[in-house]
XYZ file of C-alpha atoms in Angstrom:
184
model
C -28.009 -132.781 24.441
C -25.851 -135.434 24.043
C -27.087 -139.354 24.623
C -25.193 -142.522 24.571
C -26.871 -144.963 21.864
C -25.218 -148.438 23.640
C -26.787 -151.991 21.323
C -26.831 -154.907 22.911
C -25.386 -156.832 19.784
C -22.152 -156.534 18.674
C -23.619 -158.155 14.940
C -22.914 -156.174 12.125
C -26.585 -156.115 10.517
C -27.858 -156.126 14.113
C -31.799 -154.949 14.235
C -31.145 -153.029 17.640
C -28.361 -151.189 16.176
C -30.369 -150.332 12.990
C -32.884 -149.102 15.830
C -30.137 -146.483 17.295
C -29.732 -144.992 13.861
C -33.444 -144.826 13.440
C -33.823 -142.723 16.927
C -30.320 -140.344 15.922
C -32.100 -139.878 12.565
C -35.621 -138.708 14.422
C -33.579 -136.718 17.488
C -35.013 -133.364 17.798
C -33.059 -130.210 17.273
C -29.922 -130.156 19.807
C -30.143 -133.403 20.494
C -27.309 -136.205 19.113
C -27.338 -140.268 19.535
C -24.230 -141.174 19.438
C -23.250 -144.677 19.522
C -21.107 -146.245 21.636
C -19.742 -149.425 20.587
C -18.926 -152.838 23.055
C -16.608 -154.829 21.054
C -13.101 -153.697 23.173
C -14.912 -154.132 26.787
C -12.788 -157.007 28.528
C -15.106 -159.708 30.448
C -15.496 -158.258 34.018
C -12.954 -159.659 36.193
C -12.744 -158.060 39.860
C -8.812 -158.908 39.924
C -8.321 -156.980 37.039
C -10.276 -154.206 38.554
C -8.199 -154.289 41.548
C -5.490 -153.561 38.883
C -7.224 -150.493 37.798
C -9.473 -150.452 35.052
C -8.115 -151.569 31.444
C -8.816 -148.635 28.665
C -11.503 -149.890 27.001
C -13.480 -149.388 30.269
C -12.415 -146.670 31.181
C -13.545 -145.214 27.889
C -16.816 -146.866 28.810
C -17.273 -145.115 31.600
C -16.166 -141.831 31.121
C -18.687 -142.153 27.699
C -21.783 -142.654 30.090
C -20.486 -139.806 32.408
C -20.479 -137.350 29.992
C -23.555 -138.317 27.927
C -26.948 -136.730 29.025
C -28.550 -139.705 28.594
C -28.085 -143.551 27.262
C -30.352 -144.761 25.010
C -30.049 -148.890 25.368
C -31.043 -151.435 22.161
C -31.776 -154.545 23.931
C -31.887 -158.096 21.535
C -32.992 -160.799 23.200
C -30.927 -163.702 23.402
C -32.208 -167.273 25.052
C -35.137 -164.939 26.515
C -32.626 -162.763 28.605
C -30.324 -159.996 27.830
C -27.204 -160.189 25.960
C -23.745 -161.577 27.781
C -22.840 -158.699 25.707
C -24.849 -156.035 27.661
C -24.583 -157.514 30.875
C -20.905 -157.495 31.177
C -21.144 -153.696 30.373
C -23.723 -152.687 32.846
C -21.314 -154.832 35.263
C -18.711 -152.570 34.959
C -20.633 -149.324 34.690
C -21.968 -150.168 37.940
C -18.486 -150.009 39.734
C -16.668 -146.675 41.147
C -17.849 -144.575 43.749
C -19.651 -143.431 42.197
C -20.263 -145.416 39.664
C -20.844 -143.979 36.378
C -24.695 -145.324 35.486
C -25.967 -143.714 39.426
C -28.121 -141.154 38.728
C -28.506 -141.459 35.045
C -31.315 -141.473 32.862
C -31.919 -144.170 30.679
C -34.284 -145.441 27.422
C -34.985 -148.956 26.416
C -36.039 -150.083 23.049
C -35.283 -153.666 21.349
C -35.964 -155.403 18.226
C -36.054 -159.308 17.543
C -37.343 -161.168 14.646
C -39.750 -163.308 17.112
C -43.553 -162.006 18.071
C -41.916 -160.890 21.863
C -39.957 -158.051 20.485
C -37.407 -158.363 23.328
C -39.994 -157.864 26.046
C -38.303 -160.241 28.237
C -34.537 -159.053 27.943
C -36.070 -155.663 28.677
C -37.546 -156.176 31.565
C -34.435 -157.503 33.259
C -32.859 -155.173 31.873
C -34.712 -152.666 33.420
C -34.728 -155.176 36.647
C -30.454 -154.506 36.635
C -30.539 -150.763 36.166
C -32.911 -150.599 39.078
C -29.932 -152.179 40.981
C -27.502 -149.266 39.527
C -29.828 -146.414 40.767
C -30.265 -145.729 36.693
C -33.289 -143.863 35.974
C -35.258 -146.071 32.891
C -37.953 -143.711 31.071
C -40.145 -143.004 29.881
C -42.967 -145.239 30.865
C -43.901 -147.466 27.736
C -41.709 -149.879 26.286
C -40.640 -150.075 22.349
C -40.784 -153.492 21.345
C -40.094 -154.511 17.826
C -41.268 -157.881 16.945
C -40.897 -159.650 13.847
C -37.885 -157.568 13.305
C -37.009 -158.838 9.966
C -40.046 -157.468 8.467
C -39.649 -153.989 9.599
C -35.487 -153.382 8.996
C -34.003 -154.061 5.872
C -30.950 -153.357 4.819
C -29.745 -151.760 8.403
C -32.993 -149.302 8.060
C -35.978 -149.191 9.986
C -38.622 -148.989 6.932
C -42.225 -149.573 9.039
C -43.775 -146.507 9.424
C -45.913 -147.865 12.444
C -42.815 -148.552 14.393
C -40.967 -145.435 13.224
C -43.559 -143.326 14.164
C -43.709 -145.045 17.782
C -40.053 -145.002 17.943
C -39.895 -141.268 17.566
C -43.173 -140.437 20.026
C -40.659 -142.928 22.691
C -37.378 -141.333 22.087
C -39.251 -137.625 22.129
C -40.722 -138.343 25.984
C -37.439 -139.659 26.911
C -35.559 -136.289 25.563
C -38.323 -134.635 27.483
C -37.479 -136.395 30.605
C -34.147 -135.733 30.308
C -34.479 -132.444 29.959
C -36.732 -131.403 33.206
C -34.253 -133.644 35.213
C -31.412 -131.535 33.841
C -33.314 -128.428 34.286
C -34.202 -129.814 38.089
C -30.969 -130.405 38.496
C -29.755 -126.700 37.819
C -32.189 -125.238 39.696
């Protein structure tokens, strides 16, 4: 099983993308996180769309298509979601169909205040609604106080590791009996 690990931050010692690594390094057998960086994605721009999409989304997209799942790390910027993220998403959500209809998805997000990204997930999850993306499991991962948990680019709290893996193990699960519906 393959899943898309997409962080919201494009910083280098970013606590969402230490996050990622933490859930690749507690995937269960068969199952890979890779991540899938935004740095190249251009600013939406419909006229530029009309031109056909540039490269770097169409990388983007055809990433999501062929990943079983995506696995979102979602900082919280000015109590919202990252420009970042949200310009993604915008083009994910375009093509008929568009690539993020009918996938599953899993939110988690770190941030050194006591929220732990609670807002910036929940419109998060609000937009994905609007693309027809799946969001499991039920439960949120919110890592608060990030700074005291990841050092170095490593999640070190065994509280939140532990959590972290329980999460990303029902989401695998999910993804798994909607594939297997799916065959059937």
């Amino acid at each position: 099983m393959r899943i898309l690990g997409v962080s919201g931050s494009l910083r280098a010692a970013s606590f969402n993308s230490a996050l990622l690594r933490a859930a690749a390094d507690l995937a269960p057998d068969g199952v890979t996180v890779e991540p899938y960086g935004l740095h190249d994605l251009p600013l939406f721009n419909a006229d530029v769309e009309a031109d056909g999409d540039p490269p770097a989304v169409t990388a983007w997209k055809d990433a999501i298509r062929a990943a079983d799942g995506i696995l979102f790390a979602c900082p919280e910027y000015n109590a919202g979601i990252t420009g970042v993220l949200k310009n993604a998403i915008d083009w994910a959500s375009r093509g008929d169909p568009a690539p993020l209809t009918g996938q599953v998805a899993c939110i988690v997000g770190a941030s050194p205040g006591m929220t732990g990204s609670a807002r910036a997930q929940d419109q998060l999850r609000l937009i994905l609604r609007r693309t027809l993306t799946h969001v499991a499991p039920i439960g949120e991962i919110l890592v608060f106080q990030a700074h005291t948990k990841i050092e170095d680019g490593q999640l070190k709290d065994e509280r939140t590791t532990a959590l972290l893996g329980s999460h990303f193990q029902r989401f695998v699960d999910e993804v798994r009996e909607r594939r297997g519906r799916a065959r059937a």
